mmCIF file of C-alpha atoms in Angstrom:
data_model
loop_
_atom_site.group_PDB
_atom_site.id
_atom_site.type_symbol
_atom_site.label_atom_id
_atom_site.label_comp_id
_atom_site.label_asym_id
_atom_site.label_seq_id
_atom_site.Cartn_x
_atom_site.Cartn_y
_atom_site.Cartn_z
ATOM 1 C CA UNK A 1 252.611 213.234 242.262
ATOM 2 C CA UNK A 2 250.950 213.885 238.880
ATOM 3 C CA UNK A 3 254.199 213.654 236.866
ATOM 4 C CA UNK A 4 254.458 209.944 237.794
ATOM 5 C CA UNK A 5 251.240 209.282 235.872
ATOM 6 C CA UNK A 6 252.804 210.528 232.629
ATOM 7 C CA UNK A 7 256.093 208.613 232.975
ATOM 8 C CA UNK A 8 254.827 205.430 231.217
ATOM 9 C CA UNK A 9 253.665 207.534 228.298
ATOM 10 C CA UNK A 10 257.240 208.643 227.637
ATOM 11 C CA UNK A 11 257.885 205.056 226.500
ATOM 12 C CA UNK A 12 255.280 205.572 223.788
ATOM 13 C CA UNK A 13 256.738 208.944 222.860
ATOM 14 C CA UNK A 14 260.215 207.429 222.485
ATOM 15 C CA UNK A 15 258.928 204.741 220.100
ATOM 16 C CA UNK A 16 256.816 207.139 218.029
ATOM 17 C CA UNK A 17 258.816 206.945 214.771
ATOM 18 C CA UNK A 18 259.230 203.168 214.696
ATOM 19 C CA UNK A 19 256.036 201.150 214.114
ATOM 20 C CA UNK A 20 257.540 197.977 215.581
ATOM 21 C CA UNK A 21 258.689 199.644 218.827
ATOM 22 C CA UNK A 22 255.414 201.508 219.150
ATOM 23 C CA UNK A 23 253.367 198.314 218.682
ATOM 24 C CA UNK A 24 255.478 196.564 221.325
ATOM 25 C CA UNK A 25 255.083 199.492 223.738
ATOM 26 C CA UNK A 26 251.323 199.555 223.199
ATOM 27 C CA UNK A 27 251.102 195.788 223.781
ATOM 28 C CA UNK A 28 253.136 196.140 226.983
ATOM 29 C CA UNK A 29 251.094 199.104 228.211
ATOM 30 C CA UNK A 30 247.625 197.855 227.209
ATOM 31 C CA UNK A 31 246.281 197.581 230.796
ATOM 32 C CA UNK A 32 247.400 201.120 231.635
ATOM 33 C CA UNK A 33 246.078 202.510 228.353
ATOM 34 C CA UNK A 34 242.726 200.795 228.903
ATOM 35 C CA UNK A 35 242.591 202.126 232.472
ATOM 36 C CA UNK A 36 243.080 205.692 231.180
ATOM 37 C CA UNK A 37 240.782 205.133 228.169
ATOM 38 C CA UNK A 38 243.683 205.825 225.787
ATOM 39 C CA UNK A 39 244.042 202.457 224.039
ATOM 40 C CA UNK A 40 242.055 203.639 221.016
ATOM 41 C CA UNK A 41 244.188 206.761 220.770
ATOM 42 C CA UNK A 42 247.375 204.703 220.967
ATOM 43 C CA UNK A 43 246.122 202.409 218.186
ATOM 44 C CA UNK A 44 245.315 205.468 216.038
ATOM 45 C CA UNK A 45 248.853 206.744 216.630
ATOM 46 C CA UNK A 46 250.256 203.366 215.565
ATOM 47 C CA UNK A 47 248.150 203.417 212.394
ATOM 48 C CA UNK A 48 249.379 206.933 211.631
ATOM 49 C CA UNK A 49 253.025 205.909 212.123
ATOM 50 C CA UNK A 50 252.531 202.955 209.763
ATOM 51 C CA UNK A 51 250.923 205.219 207.161
ATOM 52 C CA UNK A 52 253.831 207.664 207.405
ATOM 53 C CA UNK A 53 256.280 204.793 206.945
ATOM 54 C CA UNK A 54 254.444 203.703 203.789
ATOM 55 C CA UNK A 55 254.296 207.307 202.546
ATOM 56 C CA UNK A 56 258.086 207.627 202.963
ATOM 57 C CA UNK A 57 258.515 204.719 200.555
ATOM 58 C CA UNK A 58 256.321 206.554 198.038
ATOM 59 C CA UNK A 59 258.807 209.422 197.962
ATOM 60 C CA UNK A 60 261.758 207.082 197.406
ATOM 61 C CA UNK A 61 260.670 204.130 195.292
ATOM 62 C CA UNK A 62 258.771 203.474 192.068
ATOM 63 C CA UNK A 63 257.809 199.913 192.991
ATOM 64 C CA UNK A 64 257.873 197.766 196.113
ATOM 65 C CA UNK A 65 257.184 194.121 196.791
ATOM 66 C CA UNK A 66 254.319 193.772 199.235
ATOM 67 C CA UNK A 67 256.256 191.036 201.036
ATOM 68 C CA UNK A 68 259.186 193.411 201.629
ATOM 69 C CA UNK A 69 256.881 196.132 202.860
ATOM 70 C CA UNK A 70 255.080 193.699 205.156
ATOM 71 C CA UNK A 71 258.341 192.507 206.691
ATOM 72 C CA UNK A 72 259.464 196.097 207.258
ATOM 73 C CA UNK A 73 256.165 197.023 208.907
ATOM 74 C CA UNK A 74 255.811 193.661 210.721
ATOM 75 C CA UNK A 75 252.375 193.073 209.183
ATOM 76 C CA UNK A 76 250.987 190.365 206.945
ATOM 77 C CA UNK A 77 250.949 191.124 203.192
ATOM 78 C CA UNK A 78 247.143 191.152 203.369
ATOM 79 C CA UNK A 79 247.181 193.777 206.129
ATOM 80 C CA UNK A 80 249.674 195.875 204.167
ATOM 81 C CA UNK A 81 247.541 195.604 201.038
ATOM 82 C CA UNK A 82 244.434 196.596 203.017
ATOM 83 C CA UNK A 83 246.201 199.649 204.498
ATOM 84 C CA UNK A 84 247.593 200.707 201.128
ATOM 85 C CA UNK A 85 244.173 200.407 199.495
ATOM 86 C CA UNK A 86 242.771 202.580 202.268
ATOM 87 C CA UNK A 87 245.527 205.176 201.729
ATOM 88 C CA UNK A 88 244.993 205.185 197.947
ATOM 89 C CA UNK A 89 241.223 205.649 198.245
ATOM 90 C CA UNK A 90 241.658 208.412 200.832
ATOM 91 C CA UNK A 91 244.038 210.250 198.482
ATOM 92 C CA UNK A 92 247.291 209.964 200.477
ATOM 93 C CA UNK A 93 249.098 208.941 197.292
ATOM 94 C CA UNK A 94 248.548 207.418 193.892
ATOM 95 C CA UNK A 95 249.519 203.782 193.305
ATOM 96 C CA UNK A 96 248.458 200.474 191.817
ATOM 97 C CA UNK A 97 248.721 197.006 193.333
ATOM 98 C CA UNK A 98 249.557 194.106 191.042
ATOM 99 C CA UNK A 99 248.256 191.102 192.976
ATOM 100 C CA UNK A 100 249.664 188.614 190.472
ATOM 101 C CA UNK A 101 253.240 189.849 191.046
ATOM 102 C CA UNK A 102 252.680 191.030 194.609
ATOM 103 C CA UNK A 103 254.058 194.470 193.735
ATOM 104 C CA UNK A 104 252.988 197.978 194.645
ATOM 105 C CA UNK A 105 253.556 200.427 191.762
ATOM 106 C CA UNK A 106 253.832 203.939 193.133
ATOM 107 C CA UNK A 107 252.808 206.737 190.819
ATOM 108 C CA UNK A 108 254.136 210.253 191.062
ATOM 109 C CA UNK A 109 251.594 213.027 190.978
ATOM 110 C CA UNK A 110 251.562 215.154 187.828
ATOM 111 C CA UNK A 111 252.385 218.213 189.909
ATOM 112 C CA UNK A 112 255.512 216.521 191.299
ATOM 113 C CA UNK A 113 256.639 215.583 187.799
ATOM 114 C CA UNK A 114 255.969 219.087 186.490
ATOM 115 C CA UNK A 115 257.895 220.648 189.382
ATOM 116 C CA UNK A 116 260.822 218.301 188.732
ATOM 117 C CA UNK A 117 260.777 219.191 185.022
ATOM 118 C CA UNK A 118 260.741 222.918 185.812
ATOM 119 C CA UNK A 119 263.654 222.494 188.219
ATOM 120 C CA UNK A 120 265.569 220.592 185.557
ATOM 121 C CA UNK A 121 264.824 223.275 182.953
ATOM 122 C CA UNK A 122 266.002 225.958 185.367
ATOM 123 C CA UNK A 123 269.224 224.088 186.088
ATOM 124 C CA UNK A 124 269.862 223.565 182.368
ATOM 125 C CA UNK A 125 269.216 227.239 181.615
ATOM 126 C CA UNK A 126 271.624 228.250 184.377
ATOM 127 C CA UNK A 127 274.277 225.820 183.093
ATOM 128 C CA UNK A 128 273.914 227.056 179.518
ATOM 129 C CA UNK A 129 274.159 230.655 180.696
ATOM 130 C CA UNK A 130 277.354 229.874 182.610
ATOM 131 C CA UNK A 131 278.766 228.069 179.568
ATOM 132 C CA UNK A 132 278.071 231.069 177.303
ATOM 133 C CA UNK A 133 279.611 233.493 179.808
ATOM 134 C CA UNK A 134 282.733 231.331 180.054
ATOM 135 C CA UNK A 135 282.928 231.171 176.265
ATOM 136 C CA UNK A 136 282.623 234.984 176.016
ATOM 137 C CA UNK A 137 285.359 235.434 178.636
ATOM 138 C CA UNK A 138 287.583 232.998 176.773
ATOM 139 C CA UNK A 139 287.065 234.928 173.547
ATOM 140 C CA UNK A 140 287.709 238.265 175.240
ATOM 141 C CA UNK A 141 290.897 236.994 176.872
ATOM 142 C CA UNK A 142 292.217 235.388 173.697
ATOM 143 C CA UNK A 143 291.836 238.744 171.914
ATOM 144 C CA UNK A 144 293.407 240.798 174.725
ATOM 145 C CA UNK A 145 296.992 241.747 173.723
ATOM 146 C CA UNK A 146 298.153 242.161 177.340
ATOM 147 C CA UNK A 147 296.893 238.678 178.232
ATOM 148 C CA UNK A 148 298.519 237.166 175.141
ATOM 149 C CA UNK A 149 301.816 238.908 175.979
ATOM 150 C CA UNK A 150 301.656 237.543 179.527
ATOM 151 C CA UNK A 151 301.007 234.001 178.238
ATOM 152 C CA UNK A 152 303.922 234.319 175.810
ATOM 153 C CA UNK A 153 306.105 235.656 178.629
ATOM 154 C CA UNK A 154 305.263 232.706 180.908
ATOM 155 C CA UNK A 155 305.891 230.163 178.193
ATOM 156 C CA UNK A 156 304.753 226.552 178.315
ATOM 157 C CA UNK A 157 307.009 225.500 181.215
ATOM 158 C CA UNK A 158 305.945 228.379 183.516
ATOM 159 C CA UNK A 159 302.215 227.778 183.144
ATOM 160 C CA UNK A 160 300.504 227.255 186.501
ATOM 161 C CA UNK A 161 299.805 223.568 187.123
ATOM 162 C CA UNK A 162 296.370 222.338 186.194
ATOM 163 C CA UNK A 163 295.397 225.410 184.195
ATOM 164 C CA UNK A 164 294.936 225.227 180.479
ATOM 165 C CA UNK A 165 294.503 228.003 178.004
ATOM 166 C CA UNK A 166 292.018 227.432 175.237
ATOM 167 C CA UNK A 167 292.179 230.069 172.490
ATOM 168 C CA UNK A 168 288.861 231.166 171.060
ATOM 169 C CA UNK A 169 287.912 229.046 168.112
ATOM 170 C CA UNK A 170 287.674 230.828 164.766
ATOM 171 C CA UNK A 171 289.289 234.065 165.992
#
């Protein structure tokens, strides 16, 4: 039956996100992949998975030791450096390699930085707006005779736990 032919490929599909598992599956299935003329495709898939793994680090870290990256990807530091250089020149991300220190310095794109700054500005504006609204409400309540009478009626011992009344400053 034709579905039996695809069964071995499910092993590759299951290892797709992990470069180490995928490399092991490809090594184990090399004769079958060669027979079906899919070995080149499997190697391309492995390269893509490794590139995605490196790209994930770009989103998280500012710098990485090439030795750490090579141990995570199960490649030699030279192979990692070669792949990173290829990714930098093809425009996947922006980075610099310091060979003396053996460190990869990942650079954030200007657009990413600008977006982060705009998000921060928006959050600050929202926080300041909320602060001013709370201050206005505090002022309005501290000038409301019914509210003041209720506070006086409750007295300090009847105040609900955890709540604090702050009278408006200067009023």
